[in-house]
Amino acid sequence: MRDCQSFNDALLAKIGWRLLNNPNCLLGKLLKGKYFADCSILQATEASVMSHGWRSVLIGRDLLLKNMGWTVGDGVSINIWQDPWLCLNKQERPMGPPSEQSVDLCVADLLVDGGAQDKLIWSGTKGGEYSVKSGYYVAVEEEPDTRRNDAGFNWKRNVWALDCAPKVKLFAWKLLKGVIPVGERLLERHIEVDLRCKRCGNNESITHLLFQCQFAQKVWQLAPLLPGMDSSGMLVLMVVWPSICNQKSLLPAGIVNGSVVPWVMWSLWKARNRLVFEGFSASPEDTLSTAIRMAREWSLQSKPEKPDTSRSRKPEMIAPTGTRIVRSDAAWSASSLTAGAGWVILSSPQNMTFQQHLEFVASPLMAEGLALREAVLTCQRLKLQHIRFESDSAQLIKCLSSNETIAELHSVVFDILKLSEFFDSVSFVWLPRERNVEADALAKGDLAMFEPLVVGEIVNALN
Ligand SMILES: [Zn+2]
């Protein structure tokens, strides 16, 4: 009963989200005229006389307000003190109180010049767009999890038919049954353990271990998946399982036949056990490449009658003649928040290579975006007209080549697309990590010059 209520609220919030992003639709104009003529729907208050419909919209709106924030573009829409804009995944404002003179300041007043427009985002999804699923999770969050029963879950299709090793299927089944002995589960069975995650100290649940822990998120970010794992709102594994296992792999055909997703979960679990029992801490890159390696070995071994010939491999996409291929990569240092960017323009007899040092870079993903932006600027300077940009960051390529958005990349993707209008033809293509070695080496080389400790962890994802 409670679930129905939450789901209903989540649907109502969807209406609110549409009205917010599309204020000129007919319904938006009608409601505005009647109920919030002088302000936005976010500030609208209850009227003494109002329709049932409008009351419902307000309920959904209130759900949105709990979990919305701004991503900064030009900063003119955002009040420094009143709007949440400091953090992408929760609502955070600067500590006040503001002085008289600063009370009306906008974020634009802090910036040197403009860029993309500010954008209101929903914190429950990675892309910042509201979805009913994530709204539902926020709505039920106040209530401690009631163990959902699995009536209607298709075990045969969702677990036993997976194209992966039996041990991984069994592991998947245990995950969904909630019998993997993570800290939280052991505690429920009254076994004395330290129930915290060894990596971050948060409560170790199955969803934490596999999706919400920073470490797991890094592994998923590196994984070449389409549309990509959005683990921020993921709370009920059984609900999201079919869609996460249907993620398309961006690996070249023939490397892995089935979904790589169960293998990644398996590898996360193995990495966790090595940390807990042996004290060995693998990197996210290692954890992912272990998963891909095991999936590949399984693929080869389970289909011996289908040899890995050139026929079963997809031919590589050939760019039209005259198109330059430009590859970029970045190496990022968490300790100094700096990055090395490297990019290569393929040409004969010798490739043109570039590198640059970048400061104040918040994440490896941002570093990839900035590296590609530098590459775009170089191509502009050289007046190249037909270009294909290649990067091994699946997330970045997805944002550039589809409508997908990642709040963190909002402004850099805007810049890249804007700058790319200069070219006659342009495309953005994902490239496997191990084929991006030259740009990778440039990026690492640059970072190493500034920070000698970072080299030495070059991971070749497929070797
Ligand atoms: Zn953790």
Coordinates of C-alpha atoms and ligand atoms in Angstrom, one line a residue:
M1 CA 0.0 0.0 0.0
R2 CA 2.8 2.3 0.9
D3 CA 4.6 1.4 -2.3
C4 CA 1.6 2.4 -4.3
Q5 CA 1.5 5.8 -2.6
S6 CA 5.2 6.3 -3.3
F7 CA 4.9 5.3 -6.9
N8 CA 1.9 7.6 -7.3
D9 CA 4.0 10.5 -5.9
A10 CA 6.8 9.7 -8.2
L11 CA 4.5 9.9 -11.2
L12 CA 3.1 13.2 -10.0
A13 CA 6.6 14.5 -9.7
K14 CA 7.1 13.6 -13.4
I15 CA 4.3 16.0 -14.3
G16 CA 6.0 18.7 -12.2
W17 CA 9.3 18.0 -13.9
R18 CA 7.7 18.4 -17.3
L19 CA 6.0 21.7 -16.3
L20 CA 9.4 23.0 -15.0
N21 CA 11.3 22.2 -18.2
N22 CA 8.5 23.0 -20.6
P23 CA 6.7 25.9 -19.0
N24 CA 5.0 26.9 -22.3
C25 CA 3.0 23.8 -22.8
L26 CA -0.7 24.3 -22.6
L27 CA -1.1 22.8 -19.2
G28 CA 1.8 24.9 -17.9
K29 CA 0.2 28.1 -19.2
L30 CA -3.2 27.2 -17.7
L31 CA -1.8 26.4 -14.3
K32 CA 0.5 29.4 -14.3
G33 CA -2.2 31.8 -15.1
K34 CA -4.3 30.5 -12.3
Y35 CA -2.0 29.5 -9.5
F36 CA 1.5 31.0 -9.9
A37 CA 1.4 34.0 -12.2
D38 CA 4.2 35.8 -10.4
C39 CA 6.7 33.1 -9.7
S40 CA 8.0 29.7 -10.9
I41 CA 6.2 26.5 -10.1
L42 CA 9.0 25.8 -7.6
Q43 CA 7.8 28.8 -5.5
A44 CA 4.1 28.2 -6.0
T45 CA 2.1 27.9 -2.7
E46 CA -1.3 26.3 -2.0
A47 CA -4.3 28.4 -2.8
S48 CA -7.3 28.6 -0.6
V49 CA -9.4 27.2 -3.4
M50 CA -7.8 24.8 -5.7
S51 CA -8.5 21.8 -7.9
H52 CA -7.7 18.3 -7.0
G53 CA -5.4 18.2 -10.0
W54 CA -3.3 21.2 -8.9
R55 CA -3.1 19.8 -5.4
S56 CA -1.7 16.6 -6.9
V57 CA 0.9 18.5 -9.0
L58 CA 2.0 20.3 -5.8
I59 CA 2.6 16.9 -4.1
G60 CA 4.8 15.9 -7.0
R61 CA 6.6 19.3 -6.9
D62 CA 7.4 18.8 -3.3
L63 CA 9.1 15.5 -4.0
L64 CA 11.2 17.2 -6.7
L65 CA 12.2 20.0 -4.3
K66 CA 13.8 17.4 -2.0
N67 CA 16.3 16.3 -4.5
M68 CA 17.0 19.1 -7.0
G69 CA 20.0 21.2 -7.5
W70 CA 21.7 23.4 -10.1
T71 CA 24.6 22.6 -12.4
V72 CA 26.5 25.8 -13.1
G73 CA 26.8 27.3 -16.5
D74 CA 26.8 31.1 -16.8
G75 CA 25.6 31.4 -13.2
V76 CA 23.0 34.0 -13.8
S77 CA 20.0 31.9 -12.7
I78 CA 21.5 30.8 -9.4
N79 CA 21.4 32.8 -6.2
I80 CA 24.6 32.0 -4.2
W81 CA 22.8 31.7 -0.9
Q82 CA 19.3 30.3 -1.6
D83 CA 19.9 27.8 -4.4
P84 CA 21.6 24.4 -3.9
W85 CA 24.5 24.4 -6.4
L86 CA 27.6 23.2 -4.5
C87 CA 27.2 19.5 -5.0
L88 CA 25.9 17.3 -7.8
N89 CA 24.4 14.5 -5.8
K90 CA 22.9 16.2 -2.8
Q91 CA 21.5 19.6 -1.9
E92 CA 24.2 21.9 -0.6
R93 CA 24.4 25.6 -0.2
P94 CA 27.1 27.9 1.2
M95 CA 27.1 28.5 4.9
G96 CA 25.5 31.9 5.7
P97 CA 24.5 34.3 6.9
P98 CA 25.2 36.5 3.9
S99 CA 26.0 40.2 4.4
E100 CA 23.5 42.9 3.3
Q101 CA 25.5 43.6 0.1
S102 CA 25.9 40.0 -0.9
V103 CA 22.4 38.7 -0.3
D104 CA 21.3 39.1 -3.9
L105 CA 24.5 37.9 -5.5
C106 CA 24.3 35.3 -8.3
V107 CA 26.9 32.7 -9.1
A108 CA 27.6 34.7 -12.2
D109 CA 29.1 37.4 -10.0
L110 CA 31.8 34.9 -9.0
L111 CA 32.7 33.9 -12.6
V112 CA 35.0 35.5 -15.1
D113 CA 32.8 35.1 -18.1
G114 CA 29.8 33.1 -19.4
G115 CA 29.4 29.6 -20.9
A116 CA 26.6 27.2 -21.1
Q117 CA 23.3 28.1 -19.4
D118 CA 22.6 27.0 -15.8
K119 CA 20.5 24.0 -15.6
L120 CA 18.3 22.6 -12.9
I121 CA 19.1 19.0 -12.3
W122 CA 17.5 16.2 -10.3
S123 CA 20.1 14.6 -8.0
G124 CA 18.6 11.1 -8.2
T125 CA 20.0 10.2 -11.6
K126 CA 23.4 10.7 -13.1
G127 CA 22.1 12.6 -16.1
G128 CA 20.2 15.0 -13.9
E129 CA 16.9 14.3 -15.6
Y130 CA 14.0 13.3 -13.5
S131 CA 12.8 9.7 -13.9
V132 CA 9.8 8.0 -12.2
K133 CA 12.1 5.2 -11.0
S134 CA 14.5 7.4 -9.2
G135 CA 11.6 9.5 -7.8
Y136 CA 10.1 6.4 -6.5
Y137 CA 13.2 5.6 -4.6
V138 CA 13.3 9.0 -3.0
A139 CA 9.6 8.6 -2.0
V140 CA 10.1 5.3 -0.4
E141 CA 13.4 6.2 1.2
E142 CA 11.9 7.5 4.4
E143 CA 10.6 4.1 5.2
P144 CA 13.1 1.4 6.1
D145 CA 13.3 -1.3 3.4
T146 CA 10.6 -3.9 3.6
R147 CA 11.9 -7.1 2.1
R148 CA 10.2 -7.4 -1.2
N149 CA 9.0 -10.8 -2.2
D150 CA 10.1 -12.1 -5.6
A151 CA 6.7 -13.2 -7.0
G152 CA 6.8 -12.4 -10.7
F153 CA 10.6 -12.3 -11.0
N154 CA 11.6 -14.5 -13.9
W155 CA 14.5 -16.4 -12.5
K156 CA 14.9 -18.6 -15.5
R157 CA 15.3 -15.7 -17.9
N158 CA 17.0 -13.2 -15.6
V159 CA 19.6 -15.5 -14.0
W160 CA 19.9 -19.0 -15.4
A161 CA 19.8 -18.0 -19.0
L162 CA 22.6 -15.5 -18.6
D163 CA 25.5 -16.2 -21.0
C164 CA 28.2 -16.6 -18.4
A165 CA 29.9 -19.2 -16.3
P166 CA 27.8 -21.3 -13.8
K167 CA 29.7 -19.9 -10.9
V168 CA 28.7 -16.4 -11.9
K169 CA 25.1 -17.4 -12.4
L170 CA 25.1 -18.9 -8.9
F171 CA 26.6 -15.7 -7.6
A172 CA 23.9 -13.7 -9.4
W173 CA 21.2 -15.9 -7.8
K174 CA 22.7 -15.4 -4.3
L175 CA 22.9 -11.6 -4.8
L176 CA 19.2 -11.5 -5.7
K177 CA 18.3 -13.7 -2.9
G178 CA 20.3 -11.5 -0.5
V179 CA 22.4 -14.3 0.8
I180 CA 25.8 -12.9 -0.1
P181 CA 27.6 -12.5 3.2
V182 CA 28.3 -8.8 3.2
G183 CA 28.4 -7.0 6.6
E184 CA 24.8 -6.1 6.8
R185 CA 23.5 -9.6 6.0
L186 CA 25.8 -11.2 8.6
L187 CA 24.5 -8.8 11.2
E188 CA 20.9 -9.7 10.4
R189 CA 21.9 -13.3 11.1
H190 CA 23.4 -12.2 14.4
I191 CA 26.9 -12.9 13.4
E192 CA 29.4 -10.6 15.1
V193 CA 31.3 -8.7 12.4
D194 CA 32.5 -5.3 11.4
L195 CA 29.6 -4.4 9.1
R196 CA 31.3 -1.4 7.6
C197 CA 32.6 -1.3 4.0
K198 CA 36.4 -1.7 4.1
R199 CA 36.9 1.0 1.5
C200 CA 34.7 3.8 2.7
G201 CA 33.3 3.0 6.1
N202 CA 29.7 3.1 5.1
N203 CA 27.2 0.4 6.0
E204 CA 28.1 -2.6 3.7
S205 CA 25.0 -3.8 2.0
I206 CA 24.9 -5.7 -1.3
T207 CA 23.8 -2.6 -3.2
H208 CA 26.5 -0.5 -1.5
L209 CA 29.2 -3.0 -2.3
L210 CA 28.2 -3.4 -6.0
F211 CA 26.8 0.0 -6.9
Q212 CA 26.9 2.8 -4.4
C213 CA 30.4 2.6 -3.0
Q214 CA 32.7 5.1 -4.7
F215 CA 35.0 2.2 -5.7
A216 CA 32.2 0.4 -7.5
Q217 CA 31.1 3.5 -9.2
K218 CA 34.6 4.0 -10.5
V219 CA 34.6 0.5 -11.9
W220 CA 31.2 1.0 -13.6
Q221 CA 32.3 4.3 -15.0
L222 CA 35.3 2.6 -16.7
A223 CA 33.1 -0.2 -18.1
P224 CA 32.3 0.1 -21.8
L225 CA 28.6 -0.2 -21.5
L226 CA 25.6 1.4 -23.2
P227 CA 23.6 3.2 -21.9
G228 CA 25.9 3.1 -18.9
M229 CA 25.2 2.2 -15.3
D230 CA 23.3 4.7 -13.3
S231 CA 23.8 3.4 -9.8
S232 CA 22.9 6.5 -7.8
G233 CA 19.3 5.6 -7.2
M234 CA 19.7 1.9 -7.3
L235 CA 18.2 0.4 -4.1
V236 CA 16.1 -2.6 -5.0
L237 CA 18.3 -4.9 -7.0
M238 CA 15.5 -7.1 -8.2
V239 CA 13.6 -4.2 -9.8
V240 CA 16.6 -3.0 -11.8
W241 CA 18.2 -6.3 -12.5
P242 CA 16.7 -7.0 -16.0
S243 CA 17.7 -3.6 -17.3
I244 CA 21.2 -3.7 -15.9
C245 CA 21.9 -7.1 -17.4
N246 CA 20.7 -5.9 -20.8
Q247 CA 23.3 -3.2 -21.0
K248 CA 25.0 -3.4 -24.4
S249 CA 28.7 -3.8 -24.3
L250 CA 30.8 -1.5 -26.4
L251 CA 33.6 -4.0 -26.6
P252 CA 34.5 -5.1 -30.2
A253 CA 32.3 -8.0 -31.2
G254 CA 33.8 -11.4 -30.6
I255 CA 35.6 -10.4 -27.4
V256 CA 32.6 -11.2 -25.2
N257 CA 29.4 -12.9 -26.3
G258 CA 27.1 -12.3 -23.4
S259 CA 26.6 -9.4 -21.0
V260 CA 29.8 -8.3 -19.2
V261 CA 27.7 -6.9 -16.3
P262 CA 27.4 -10.1 -14.2
W263 CA 31.2 -10.6 -14.6
V264 CA 31.8 -7.1 -13.3
M265 CA 29.7 -7.8 -10.2
W266 CA 31.5 -11.0 -9.7
S267 CA 34.9 -9.2 -10.0
L268 CA 33.8 -6.5 -7.5
W269 CA 32.9 -9.3 -5.0
K270 CA 36.2 -11.0 -5.6
A271 CA 38.1 -7.7 -5.1
R272 CA 36.2 -7.1 -1.9
N273 CA 37.2 -10.5 -0.5
R274 CA 40.8 -10.0 -1.4
L275 CA 40.7 -6.7 0.5
V276 CA 38.9 -8.1 3.5
F277 CA 40.8 -11.4 3.8
E278 CA 44.2 -10.6 2.3
G279 CA 44.5 -6.9 2.7
F280 CA 45.1 -6.5 -1.0
S281 CA 43.6 -3.5 -2.6
A282 CA 43.1 -3.8 -6.4
S283 CA 42.5 -0.6 -8.5
P284 CA 39.2 0.0 -10.3
E285 CA 41.1 -0.6 -13.6
D286 CA 42.4 -4.0 -12.4
T287 CA 38.9 -5.0 -11.1
L288 CA 37.3 -4.2 -14.5
S289 CA 40.0 -5.8 -16.6
T290 CA 39.8 -8.9 -14.5
A291 CA 36.1 -9.0 -15.3
I292 CA 36.6 -8.5 -19.0
R293 CA 39.4 -11.1 -19.1
M294 CA 37.3 -13.7 -17.4
A295 CA 34.3 -13.0 -19.6
R296 CA 36.5 -13.3 -22.7
E297 CA 38.0 -16.5 -21.5
W298 CA 34.5 -17.9 -20.9
S299 CA 33.4 -16.8 -24.3
L300 CA 36.2 -18.5 -26.1
Q301 CA 36.1 -21.6 -24.0
S302 CA 32.3 -22.1 -24.2
K303 CA 32.1 -21.6 -28.0
P304 CA 35.0 -23.6 -29.4
E305 CA 33.1 -24.5 -32.5
K306 CA 33.0 -20.8 -33.5
P307 CA 36.6 -19.8 -34.0
D308 CA 37.6 -16.2 -33.6
T309 CA 38.2 -15.5 -37.3
S310 CA 38.0 -12.2 -39.1
R311 CA 34.6 -13.2 -40.3
S312 CA 33.0 -13.1 -36.8
R313 CA 34.7 -9.8 -36.0
K314 CA 33.0 -6.6 -37.0
P315 CA 35.1 -4.7 -39.5
E316 CA 36.4 -1.5 -38.0
M317 CA 34.5 1.6 -38.9
I318 CA 36.3 3.3 -41.7
A319 CA 36.2 7.0 -41.7
P320 CA 35.5 8.7 -45.1
T321 CA 38.6 9.7 -47.0
G322 CA 40.1 12.9 -45.9
T323 CA 38.9 12.5 -42.3
R324 CA 41.5 13.0 -39.7
I325 CA 41.5 10.7 -36.7
V326 CA 42.3 12.4 -33.4
R327 CA 42.8 10.5 -30.2
S328 CA 42.8 12.0 -26.8
D329 CA 43.4 10.7 -23.3
A330 CA 43.9 12.0 -19.8
A331 CA 45.7 10.9 -16.6
W332 CA 44.4 12.3 -13.4
S333 CA 45.8 12.7 -9.9
A334 CA 43.4 12.6 -7.0
S335 CA 46.0 14.0 -4.6
S336 CA 46.7 17.2 -6.4
L337 CA 43.5 17.5 -8.5
T338 CA 45.6 18.0 -11.6
A339 CA 45.7 16.1 -14.9
G340 CA 47.9 15.4 -17.8
A341 CA 46.2 15.6 -21.2
G342 CA 47.5 14.0 -24.3
W343 CA 46.2 14.0 -27.9
V344 CA 47.4 12.7 -31.2
I345 CA 46.5 13.6 -34.7
L346 CA 47.1 10.5 -36.9
S347 CA 49.1 11.5 -40.0
S348 CA 51.9 10.1 -42.1
P349 CA 54.8 9.8 -42.0
Q350 CA 54.6 10.8 -38.4
N351 CA 51.7 11.5 -36.0
M352 CA 51.4 14.9 -34.5
T353 CA 51.4 14.7 -30.7
F354 CA 50.4 17.2 -28.1
Q355 CA 50.3 17.3 -24.3
Q356 CA 49.2 19.8 -21.7
H357 CA 49.0 20.1 -17.9
L358 CA 45.7 21.0 -16.4
E359 CA 44.9 22.2 -12.9
F360 CA 41.8 22.2 -10.7
V361 CA 40.4 19.1 -12.3
A362 CA 37.7 17.5 -10.1
S363 CA 37.5 14.0 -11.6
P364 CA 39.0 11.6 -14.1
L365 CA 35.9 12.0 -16.3
M366 CA 36.3 15.8 -16.3
A367 CA 40.0 15.3 -17.2
E368 CA 38.9 13.2 -20.2
G369 CA 36.5 15.9 -21.3
L370 CA 39.1 18.7 -20.9
A371 CA 41.6 16.6 -22.9
L372 CA 39.2 16.2 -25.8
R373 CA 38.4 19.9 -25.6
E374 CA 42.1 20.7 -26.0
A375 CA 42.2 18.4 -29.0
V376 CA 39.2 20.2 -30.6
L377 CA 41.0 23.6 -30.1
T378 CA 44.2 22.2 -31.7
C379 CA 42.2 21.0 -34.8
Q380 CA 40.6 24.5 -35.0
R381 CA 44.0 26.2 -34.9
L382 CA 45.3 23.8 -37.7
K383 CA 42.1 24.5 -39.7
L384 CA 41.3 20.8 -40.1
Q385 CA 37.7 20.3 -41.5
H386 CA 36.8 16.6 -41.3
I387 CA 37.5 15.0 -38.0
R388 CA 36.8 11.9 -36.0
F389 CA 37.6 12.3 -32.3
E390 CA 38.3 9.1 -30.5
S391 CA 38.5 8.6 -26.7
D392 CA 38.4 5.5 -24.5
S393 CA 36.0 7.2 -22.1
A394 CA 32.7 5.6 -22.9
Q395 CA 30.8 8.1 -20.7
L396 CA 32.3 11.1 -22.5
I397 CA 31.6 9.6 -26.0
K398 CA 28.0 8.8 -25.0
C399 CA 27.4 12.4 -23.9
L400 CA 28.8 13.7 -27.1
S401 CA 27.2 11.4 -29.6
S402 CA 23.7 10.9 -28.0
N403 CA 21.3 13.0 -26.0
E404 CA 22.5 11.5 -22.8
T405 CA 23.7 14.0 -20.2
I406 CA 26.0 13.7 -17.2
A407 CA 25.6 16.6 -14.9
E408 CA 29.3 16.7 -14.1
L409 CA 30.1 17.1 -17.8
H410 CA 27.4 19.7 -18.6
S411 CA 29.7 22.6 -19.5
V412 CA 32.6 20.8 -21.0
V413 CA 30.3 18.9 -23.4
F414 CA 28.6 22.2 -24.3
D415 CA 32.0 23.7 -25.1
I416 CA 33.1 20.8 -27.2
L417 CA 29.9 20.7 -29.2
K418 CA 29.9 24.5 -29.7
L419 CA 33.5 24.5 -30.8
S420 CA 32.8 21.6 -33.2
E421 CA 30.4 23.7 -35.2
F422 CA 33.5 25.0 -36.8
F423 CA 34.2 21.7 -38.6
D424 CA 32.6 20.5 -41.8
S425 CA 32.1 17.0 -40.4
V426 CA 32.8 15.7 -37.0
S427 CA 32.1 12.5 -35.1
F428 CA 32.9 11.2 -31.6
V429 CA 33.8 7.5 -31.3
W430 CA 34.7 5.2 -28.5
L431 CA 38.1 3.5 -28.7
P432 CA 39.2 0.5 -26.6
R433 CA 41.7 1.5 -24.0
E434 CA 44.5 -0.7 -25.4
R435 CA 44.3 1.0 -28.8
N436 CA 44.7 4.5 -27.3
V437 CA 48.3 3.9 -26.0
E438 CA 49.9 6.8 -27.7
A439 CA 47.6 9.5 -26.2
D440 CA 47.6 7.6 -22.9
A441 CA 51.4 7.7 -22.8
L442 CA 51.5 11.4 -23.5
A443 CA 48.9 12.1 -20.8
K444 CA 50.7 10.0 -18.2
G445 CA 54.1 11.5 -19.3
D446 CA 52.8 15.0 -18.7
L447 CA 51.3 14.1 -15.3
A448 CA 54.5 12.3 -14.3
M449 CA 56.6 15.4 -15.0
F450 CA 54.6 17.2 -12.4
E451 CA 54.0 14.3 -10.1
P452 CA 56.6 11.5 -10.3
L453 CA 54.6 9.2 -8.0
V454 CA 51.8 8.5 -10.4
V455 CA 53.5 6.5 -13.1
G456 CA 53.8 2.7 -12.9
E457 CA 50.2 1.8 -12.8
I458 CA 49.6 1.5 -16.5
V459 CA 46.8 -1.0 -16.9
N460 CA 46.2 -2.6 -20.2
A461 CA 42.5 -3.5 -20.0
L462 CA 42.6 -6.4 -22.3
N463 CA 46.0 -8.0 -21.7
Ligands
ZN1 ZN 32.2 1.5 0.3

